Amino acid sequence: MLIENWDEEYTVFQPDSGKTHFLNHMSMKMLIYLDQKPATLEEISAYLAVQFQQEPDHDFQRNIEKVLYHFDTLGLVKKSFVGS
């Protein structure tokens, strides 16, 4: 992916799909975090809550979940399942 920073707003170009996506600062932080290692919804929410000084309550976590779902549909992240 090719990423450009425009004052805490970002464009992300996916060469494979030929699509460009526009992301805010929190969404970009989420992608960078997930690029470093796989993480659960709870881990991502806790990380972002600290980074943006937010309460990691149910509403915050639900919003993160919606963004992750959207990222998955765009092909920016891939949801994985861990078997027991």
PDB file of N, CA and C in Angstrom:
ATOM      1  N   MET A   1       0.840  -1.178   0.000  1.00  0.00           N
ATOM      2  CA  MET A   1       0.000   0.000   0.000  1.00  0.00           C
ATOM      3  C   MET A   1       0.888   1.246   0.000  1.00  0.00           C
ATOM      4  N   LEU A   2       0.424   2.246  -0.670  1.00  0.00           N
ATOM      5  CA  LEU A   2       1.103   3.535  -0.690  1.00  0.00           C
ATOM      6  C   LEU A   2       0.286   4.497   0.161  1.00  0.00           C
ATOM      7  N   ILE A   3       0.954   5.157   1.100  1.00  0.00           N
ATOM      8  CA  ILE A   3       0.255   6.010   2.067  1.00  0.00           C
ATOM      9  C   ILE A   3       0.793   7.429   1.984  1.00  0.00           C
ATOM     10  N   GLU A   4      -0.108   8.394   1.968  1.00  0.00           N
ATOM     11  CA  GLU A   4       0.245   9.813   2.003  1.00  0.00           C
ATOM     12  C   GLU A   4      -0.451  10.459   3.191  1.00  0.00           C
ATOM     13  N   ASN A   5       0.275  11.305   3.917  1.00  0.00           N
ATOM     14  CA  ASN A   5      -0.251  12.015   5.079  1.00  0.00           C
ATOM     15  C   ASN A   5      -0.596  13.437   4.672  1.00  0.00           C
ATOM     16  N   TRP A   6      -1.836  13.837   4.976  1.00  0.00           N
ATOM     17  CA  TRP A   6      -2.315  15.187   4.685  1.00  0.00           C
ATOM     18  C   TRP A   6      -2.852  15.806   5.971  1.00  0.00           C
ATOM     19  N   ASP A   7      -1.956  16.211   6.875  1.00  0.00           N
ATOM     20  CA  ASP A   7      -2.369  16.835   8.143  1.00  0.00           C
ATOM     21  C   ASP A   7      -3.323  15.953   8.942  1.00  0.00           C
ATOM     22  N   GLU A   8      -2.881  14.755   9.247  1.00  0.00           N
ATOM     23  CA  GLU A   8      -3.632  13.758  10.018  1.00  0.00           C
ATOM     24  C   GLU A   8      -4.848  13.211   9.285  1.00  0.00           C
ATOM     25  N   GLU A   9      -4.904  13.369   7.995  1.00  0.00           N
ATOM     26  CA  GLU A   9      -5.827  12.661   7.123  1.00  0.00           C
ATOM     27  C   GLU A   9      -4.950  11.951   6.113  1.00  0.00           C
ATOM     28  N   TYR A  10      -5.362  10.767   5.718  1.00  0.00           N
ATOM     29  CA  TYR A  10      -4.471   9.931   4.926  1.00  0.00           C
ATOM     30  C   TYR A  10      -5.169   9.394   3.687  1.00  0.00           C
ATOM     31  N   THR A  11      -4.381   9.239   2.623  1.00  0.00           N
ATOM     32  CA  THR A  11      -4.839   8.492   1.471  1.00  0.00           C
ATOM     33  C   THR A  11      -4.022   7.209   1.436  1.00  0.00           C
ATOM     34  N   VAL A  12      -4.710   6.113   1.198  1.00  0.00           N
ATOM     35  CA  VAL A  12      -4.068   4.802   1.124  1.00  0.00           C
ATOM     36  C   VAL A  12      -4.418   4.203  -0.232  1.00  0.00           C
ATOM     37  N   PHE A  13      -3.400   3.974  -1.039  1.00  0.00           N
ATOM     38  CA  PHE A  13      -3.611   3.388  -2.355  1.00  0.00           C
ATOM     39  C   PHE A  13      -3.227   1.919  -2.308  1.00  0.00           C
ATOM     40  N   GLN A  14      -4.152   1.066  -2.748  1.00  0.00           N
ATOM     41  CA  GLN A  14      -3.915  -0.375  -2.834  1.00  0.00           C
ATOM     42  C   GLN A  14      -3.600  -0.721  -4.281  1.00  0.00           C
ATOM     43  N   PRO A  15      -2.339  -0.998  -4.597  1.00  0.00           N
ATOM     44  CA  PRO A  15      -1.990  -1.326  -5.983  1.00  0.00           C
ATOM     45  C   PRO A  15      -2.734  -2.544  -6.517  1.00  0.00           C
ATOM     46  N   ASP A  16      -2.969  -3.552  -5.683  1.00  0.00           N
ATOM     47  CA  ASP A  16      -3.645  -4.773  -6.141  1.00  0.00           C
ATOM     48  C   ASP A  16      -5.068  -4.505  -6.644  1.00  0.00           C
ATOM     49  N   SER A  17      -5.777  -3.631  -5.942  1.00  0.00           N
ATOM     50  CA  SER A  17      -7.162  -3.341  -6.325  1.00  0.00           C
ATOM     51  C   SER A  17      -7.284  -2.092  -7.187  1.00  0.00           C
ATOM     52  N   GLY A  18      -6.263  -1.244  -7.152  1.00  0.00           N
ATOM     53  CA  GLY A  18      -6.320   0.024  -7.878  1.00  0.00           C
ATOM     54  C   GLY A  18      -7.194   1.057  -7.199  1.00  0.00           C
ATOM     55  N   LYS A  19      -7.519   0.828  -5.927  1.00  0.00           N
ATOM     56  CA  LYS A  19      -8.412   1.732  -5.195  1.00  0.00           C
ATOM     57  C   LYS A  19      -7.629   2.604  -4.217  1.00  0.00           C
ATOM     58  N   THR A  20      -8.152   3.804  -4.014  1.00  0.00           N
ATOM     59  CA  THR A  20      -7.605   4.734  -3.034  1.00  0.00           C
ATOM     60  C   THR A  20      -8.645   4.942  -1.948  1.00  0.00           C
ATOM     61  N   HIS A  21      -8.209   4.913  -0.697  1.00  0.00           N
ATOM     62  CA  HIS A  21      -9.102   5.082   0.449  1.00  0.00           C
ATOM     63  C   HIS A  21      -8.647   6.301   1.241  1.00  0.00           C
ATOM     64  N   PHE A  22      -9.591   7.019   1.819  1.00  0.00           N
ATOM     65  CA  PHE A  22      -9.304   8.177   2.642  1.00  0.00           C
ATOM     66  C   PHE A  22      -9.573   7.803   4.099  1.00  0.00           C
ATOM     67  N   LEU A  23      -8.569   7.991   4.958  1.00  0.00           N
ATOM     68  CA  LEU A  23      -8.670   7.592   6.356  1.00  0.00           C
ATOM     69  C   LEU A  23      -8.358   8.763   7.284  1.00  0.00           C
ATOM     70  N   ASN A  24      -8.994   8.745   8.449  1.00  0.00           N
ATOM     71  CA  ASN A  24      -8.643   9.725   9.471  1.00  0.00           C
ATOM     72  C   ASN A  24      -7.474   9.185  10.304  1.00  0.00           C
ATOM     73  N   HIS A  25      -7.027   9.990  11.254  1.00  0.00           N
ATOM     74  CA  HIS A  25      -5.855   9.641  12.057  1.00  0.00           C
ATOM     75  C   HIS A  25      -6.059   8.348  12.854  1.00  0.00           C
ATOM     76  N   MET A  26      -7.217   8.196  13.471  1.00  0.00           N
ATOM     77  CA  MET A  26      -7.461   6.994  14.269  1.00  0.00           C
ATOM     78  C   MET A  26      -7.484   5.739  13.397  1.00  0.00           C
ATOM     79  N   SER A  27      -8.109   5.826  12.245  1.00  0.00           N
ATOM     80  CA  SER A  27      -8.151   4.672  11.344  1.00  0.00           C
ATOM     81  C   SER A  27      -6.748   4.288  10.879  1.00  0.00           C
ATOM     82  N   MET A  28      -5.917   5.287  10.618  1.00  0.00           N
ATOM     83  CA  MET A  28      -4.549   5.006  10.186  1.00  0.00           C
ATOM     84  C   MET A  28      -3.761   4.352  11.308  1.00  0.00           C
ATOM     85  N   LYS A  29      -3.936   4.836  12.543  1.00  0.00           N
ATOM     86  CA  LYS A  29      -3.270   4.222  13.700  1.00  0.00           C
ATOM     87  C   LYS A  29      -3.682   2.760  13.825  1.00  0.00           C
ATOM     88  N   MET A  30      -4.945   2.493  13.560  1.00  0.00           N
ATOM     89  CA  MET A  30      -5.454   1.130  13.635  1.00  0.00           C
ATOM     90  C   MET A  30      -4.758   0.238  12.601  1.00  0.00           C
ATOM     91  N   LEU A  31      -4.639   0.723  11.374  1.00  0.00           N
ATOM     92  CA  LEU A  31      -3.971  -0.052  10.330  1.00  0.00           C
ATOM     93  C   LEU A  31      -2.501  -0.299  10.661  1.00  0.00           C
ATOM     94  N   ILE A  32      -1.829   0.718  11.161  1.00  0.00           N
ATOM     95  CA  ILE A  32      -0.414   0.566  11.522  1.00  0.00           C
ATOM     96  C   ILE A  32      -0.264  -0.459  12.639  1.00  0.00           C
ATOM     97  N   TYR A  33      -1.134  -0.383  13.634  1.00  0.00           N
ATOM     98  CA  TYR A  33      -1.096  -1.339  14.750  1.00  0.00           C
ATOM     99  C   TYR A  33      -1.293  -2.764  14.247  1.00  0.00           C
ATOM    100  N   LEU A  34      -2.265  -2.956  13.376  1.00  0.00           N
ATOM    101  CA  LEU A  34      -2.544  -4.296  12.851  1.00  0.00           C
ATOM    102  C   LEU A  34      -1.470  -4.786  11.882  1.00  0.00           C
ATOM    103  N   ASP A  35      -0.755  -3.869  11.271  1.00  0.00           N
ATOM    104  CA  ASP A  35       0.340  -4.255  10.382  1.00  0.00           C
ATOM    105  C   ASP A  35       1.504  -4.844  11.185  1.00  0.00           C
ATOM    106  N   GLN A  36       1.624  -4.437  12.439  1.00  0.00           N
ATOM    107  CA  GLN A  36       2.722  -4.911  13.293  1.00  0.00           C
ATOM    108  C   GLN A  36       2.464  -6.300  13.859  1.00  0.00           C
ATOM    109  N   LYS A  37       1.172  -6.604  14.136  1.00  0.00           N
ATOM    110  CA  LYS A  37       0.839  -7.912  14.706  1.00  0.00           C
ATOM    111  C   LYS A  37      -0.668  -8.115  14.668  1.00  0.00           C
ATOM    112  N   PRO A  38      -1.106  -9.361  14.612  1.00  0.00           N
ATOM    113  CA  PRO A  38      -2.551  -9.614  14.724  1.00  0.00           C
ATOM    114  C   PRO A  38      -3.031  -9.204  16.116  1.00  0.00           C
ATOM    115  N   ALA A  39      -4.270  -8.778  16.212  1.00  0.00           N
ATOM    116  CA  ALA A  39      -4.800  -8.348  17.505  1.00  0.00           C
ATOM    117  C   ALA A  39      -6.301  -8.598  17.561  1.00  0.00           C
ATOM    118  N   THR A  40      -6.788  -8.746  18.769  1.00  0.00           N
ATOM    119  CA  THR A  40      -8.220  -8.901  18.988  1.00  0.00           C
ATOM    120  C   THR A  40      -8.882  -7.521  19.003  1.00  0.00           C
ATOM    121  N   LEU A  41     -10.180  -7.520  18.903  1.00  0.00           N
ATOM    122  CA  LEU A  41     -10.938  -6.276  18.997  1.00  0.00           C
ATOM    123  C   LEU A  41     -10.636  -5.577  20.320  1.00  0.00           C
ATOM    124  N   GLU A  42     -10.561  -6.332  21.384  1.00  0.00           N
ATOM    125  CA  GLU A  42     -10.298  -5.758  22.707  1.00  0.00           C
ATOM    126  C   GLU A  42      -8.909  -5.122  22.767  1.00  0.00           C
ATOM    127  N   GLU A  43      -7.914  -5.782  22.179  1.00  0.00           N
ATOM    128  CA  GLU A  43      -6.550  -5.233  22.170  1.00  0.00           C
ATOM    129  C   GLU A  43      -6.474  -3.949  21.352  1.00  0.00           C
ATOM    130  N   ILE A  44      -7.121  -3.956  20.201  1.00  0.00           N
ATOM    131  CA  ILE A  44      -7.121  -2.760  19.355  1.00  0.00           C
ATOM    132  C   ILE A  44      -7.828  -1.613  20.054  1.00  0.00           C
ATOM    133  N   SER A  45      -8.967  -1.892  20.660  1.00  0.00           N
ATOM    134  CA  SER A  45      -9.735  -0.861  21.363  1.00  0.00           C
ATOM    135  C   SER A  45      -8.940  -0.286  22.528  1.00  0.00           C
ATOM    136  N   ALA A  46      -8.290  -1.148  23.294  1.00  0.00           N
ATOM    137  CA  ALA A  46      -7.492  -0.679  24.432  1.00  0.00           C
ATOM    138  C   ALA A  46      -6.342   0.198  23.957  1.00  0.00           C
ATOM    139  N   TYR A  47      -5.666  -0.214  22.900  1.00  0.00           N
ATOM    140  CA  TYR A  47      -4.550   0.559  22.349  1.00  0.00           C
ATOM    141  C   TYR A  47      -5.021   1.936  21.885  1.00  0.00           C
ATOM    142  N   LEU A  48      -6.091   1.965  21.107  1.00  0.00           N
ATOM    143  CA  LEU A  48      -6.586   3.240  20.585  1.00  0.00           C
ATOM    144  C   LEU A  48      -7.138   4.132  21.687  1.00  0.00           C
ATOM    145  N   ALA A  49      -7.755   3.546  22.694  1.00  0.00           N
ATOM    146  CA  ALA A  49      -8.273   4.334  23.818  1.00  0.00           C
ATOM    147  C   ALA A  49      -7.133   5.085  24.512  1.00  0.00           C
ATOM    148  N   VAL A  50      -6.011   4.420  24.685  1.00  0.00           N
ATOM    149  CA  VAL A  50      -4.846   5.073  25.300  1.00  0.00           C
ATOM    150  C   VAL A  50      -4.291   6.146  24.366  1.00  0.00           C
ATOM    151  N   GLN A  51      -4.124   5.809  23.088  1.00  0.00           N
ATOM    152  CA  GLN A  51      -3.554   6.745  22.119  1.00  0.00           C
ATOM    153  C   GLN A  51      -4.376   8.028  21.972  1.00  0.00           C
ATOM    154  N   PHE A  52      -5.703   7.906  22.073  1.00  0.00           N
ATOM    155  CA  PHE A  52      -6.590   9.045  21.848  1.00  0.00           C
ATOM    156  C   PHE A  52      -7.307   9.504  23.116  1.00  0.00           C
ATOM    157  N   GLN A  53      -6.825   9.015  24.252  1.00  0.00           N
ATOM    158  CA  GLN A  53      -7.367   9.407  25.561  1.00  0.00           C
ATOM    159  C   GLN A  53      -8.895   9.296  25.607  1.00  0.00           C
ATOM    160  N   GLN A  54      -9.375   8.110  25.237  1.00  0.00           N
ATOM    161  CA  GLN A  54     -10.803   7.809  25.226  1.00  0.00           C
ATOM    162  C   GLN A  54     -11.109   6.735  26.273  1.00  0.00           C
ATOM    163  N   GLU A  55     -12.353   6.681  26.692  1.00  0.00           N
ATOM    164  CA  GLU A  55     -12.803   5.593  27.551  1.00  0.00           C
ATOM    165  C   GLU A  55     -13.055   4.361  26.679  1.00  0.00           C
ATOM    166  N   PRO A  56     -12.436   3.240  27.004  1.00  0.00           N
ATOM    167  CA  PRO A  56     -12.649   2.034  26.188  1.00  0.00           C
ATOM    168  C   PRO A  56     -13.959   1.339  26.534  1.00  0.00           C
ATOM    169  N   ASP A  57     -15.054   2.095  26.484  1.00  0.00           N
ATOM    170  CA  ASP A  57     -16.362   1.552  26.839  1.00  0.00           C
ATOM    171  C   ASP A  57     -16.973   0.785  25.665  1.00  0.00           C
ATOM    172  N   HIS A  58     -18.173   0.293  25.887  1.00  0.00           N
ATOM    173  CA  HIS A  58     -18.855  -0.522  24.872  1.00  0.00           C
ATOM    174  C   HIS A  58     -19.055   0.244  23.561  1.00  0.00           C
ATOM    175  N   ASP A  59     -19.461   1.512  23.644  1.00  0.00           N
ATOM    176  CA  ASP A  59     -19.702   2.304  22.435  1.00  0.00           C
ATOM    177  C   ASP A  59     -18.417   2.507  21.638  1.00  0.00           C
ATOM    178  N   PHE A  60     -17.325   2.793  22.330  1.00  0.00           N
ATOM    179  CA  PHE A  60     -16.037   2.976  21.659  1.00  0.00           C
ATOM    180  C   PHE A  60     -15.634   1.686  20.952  1.00  0.00           C
ATOM    181  N   GLN A  61     -15.743   0.567  21.663  1.00  0.00           N
ATOM    182  CA  GLN A  61     -15.373  -0.724  21.088  1.00  0.00           C
ATOM    183  C   GLN A  61     -16.278  -1.076  19.902  1.00  0.00           C
ATOM    184  N   ARG A  62     -17.533  -0.763  19.993  1.00  0.00           N
ATOM    185  CA  ARG A  62     -18.481  -1.032  18.891  1.00  0.00           C
ATOM    186  C   ARG A  62     -18.099  -0.230  17.648  1.00  0.00           C
ATOM    187  N   ASN A  63     -17.676   1.019  17.836  1.00  0.00           N
ATOM    188  CA  ASN A  63     -17.246   1.842  16.704  1.00  0.00           C
ATOM    189  C   ASN A  63     -15.973   1.283  16.068  1.00  0.00           C
ATOM    190  N   ILE A  64     -15.057   0.804  16.880  1.00  0.00           N
ATOM    191  CA  ILE A  64     -13.831   0.188  16.363  1.00  0.00           C
ATOM    192  C   ILE A  64     -14.204  -1.064  15.562  1.00  0.00           C
ATOM    193  N   GLU A  65     -15.143  -1.832  16.071  1.00  0.00           N
ATOM    194  CA  GLU A  65     -15.586  -3.037  15.384  1.00  0.00           C
ATOM    195  C   GLU A  65     -16.172  -2.702  14.008  1.00  0.00           C
ATOM    196  N   LYS A  66     -16.944  -1.631  13.917  1.00  0.00           N
ATOM    197  CA  LYS A  66     -17.517  -1.206  12.639  1.00  0.00           C
ATOM    198  C   LYS A  66     -16.425  -0.828  11.642  1.00  0.00           C
ATOM    199  N   VAL A  67     -15.412  -0.118  12.115  1.00  0.00           N
ATOM    200  CA  VAL A  67     -14.303   0.276  11.242  1.00  0.00           C
ATOM    201  C   VAL A  67     -13.555  -0.963  10.763  1.00  0.00           C
ATOM    202  N   LEU A  68     -13.320  -1.903  11.661  1.00  0.00           N
ATOM    203  CA  LEU A  68     -12.632  -3.141  11.280  1.00  0.00           C
ATOM    204  C   LEU A  68     -13.432  -3.917  10.232  1.00  0.00           C
ATOM    205  N   TYR A  69     -14.732  -3.972  10.402  1.00  0.00           N
ATOM    206  CA  TYR A  69     -15.589  -4.639   9.418  1.00  0.00           C
ATOM    207  C   TYR A  69     -15.457  -3.958   8.063  1.00  0.00           C
ATOM    208  N   HIS A  70     -15.477  -2.632   8.073  1.00  0.00           N
ATOM    209  CA  HIS A  70     -15.337  -1.860   6.839  1.00  0.00           C
ATOM    210  C   HIS A  70     -13.969  -2.116   6.199  1.00  0.00           C
ATOM    211  N   PHE A  71     -12.912  -2.109   7.008  1.00  0.00           N
ATOM    212  CA  PHE A  71     -11.567  -2.411   6.505  1.00  0.00           C
ATOM    213  C   PHE A  71     -11.518  -3.797   5.870  1.00  0.00           C
ATOM    214  N   ASP A  72     -12.188  -4.750   6.489  1.00  0.00           N
ATOM    215  CA  ASP A  72     -12.216  -6.117   5.966  1.00  0.00           C
ATOM    216  C   ASP A  72     -12.902  -6.150   4.597  1.00  0.00           C
ATOM    217  N   THR A  73     -14.023  -5.458   4.462  1.00  0.00           N
ATOM    218  CA  THR A  73     -14.729  -5.454   3.183  1.00  0.00           C
ATOM    219  C   THR A  73     -13.918  -4.754   2.092  1.00  0.00           C
ATOM    220  N   LEU A  74     -13.070  -3.788   2.479  1.00  0.00           N
ATOM    221  CA  LEU A  74     -12.223  -3.094   1.511  1.00  0.00           C
ATOM    222  C   LEU A  74     -10.951  -3.880   1.181  1.00  0.00           C
ATOM    223  N   GLY A  75     -10.665  -4.895   1.988  1.00  0.00           N
ATOM    224  CA  GLY A  75      -9.446  -5.664   1.777  1.00  0.00           C
ATOM    225  C   GLY A  75      -8.214  -5.062   2.426  1.00  0.00           C
ATOM    226  N   LEU A  76      -8.416  -4.103   3.340  1.00  0.00           N
ATOM    227  CA  LEU A  76      -7.284  -3.491   4.035  1.00  0.00           C
ATOM    228  C   LEU A  76      -6.774  -4.369   5.171  1.00  0.00           C
ATOM    229  N   VAL A  77      -7.652  -5.147   5.769  1.00  0.00           N
ATOM    230  CA  VAL A  77      -7.284  -6.111   6.813  1.00  0.00           C
ATOM    231  C   VAL A  77      -8.020  -7.406   6.513  1.00  0.00           C
ATOM    232  N   LYS A  78      -7.571  -8.450   7.148  1.00  0.00           N
ATOM    233  CA  LYS A  78      -8.231  -9.734   6.981  1.00  0.00           C
ATOM    234  C   LYS A  78      -8.552 -10.305   8.353  1.00  0.00           C
ATOM    235  N   LYS A  79      -9.801 -10.622   8.554  1.00  0.00           N
ATOM    236  CA  LYS A  79     -10.215 -11.209   9.810  1.00  0.00           C
ATOM    237  C   LYS A  79      -9.712 -12.639   9.865  1.00  0.00           C
ATOM    238  N   SER A  80      -9.158 -13.006  11.007  1.00  0.00           N
ATOM    239  CA  SER A  80      -8.676 -14.384  11.148  1.00  0.00           C
ATOM    240  C   SER A  80      -9.325 -15.016  12.372  1.00  0.00           C
ATOM    241  N   PHE A  81      -9.411 -16.304  12.322  1.00  0.00           N
ATOM    242  CA  PHE A  81     -10.004 -17.074  13.407  1.00  0.00           C
ATOM    243  C   PHE A  81      -8.945 -18.000  13.951  1.00  0.00           C
ATOM    244  N   VAL A  82      -8.858 -18.051  15.266  1.00  0.00           N
ATOM    245  CA  VAL A  82      -7.890 -18.933  15.911  1.00  0.00           C
ATOM    246  C   VAL A  82      -8.650 -20.136  16.470  1.00  0.00           C
ATOM    247  N   GLY A  83      -8.266 -21.310  16.047  1.00  0.00           N
ATOM    248  CA  GLY A  83      -8.900 -22.519  16.551  1.00  0.00           C
ATOM    249  C   GLY A  83      -8.345 -22.916  17.894  1.00  0.00           C
ATOM    250  N   SER A  84      -9.136 -23.653  18.677  1.00  0.00           N
ATOM    251  CA  SER A  84      -8.656 -24.068  19.992  1.00  0.00           C
ATOM    252  C   SER A  84      -7.956 -25.399  19.912  1.00  0.00           C
TER     253      SER A  84
END
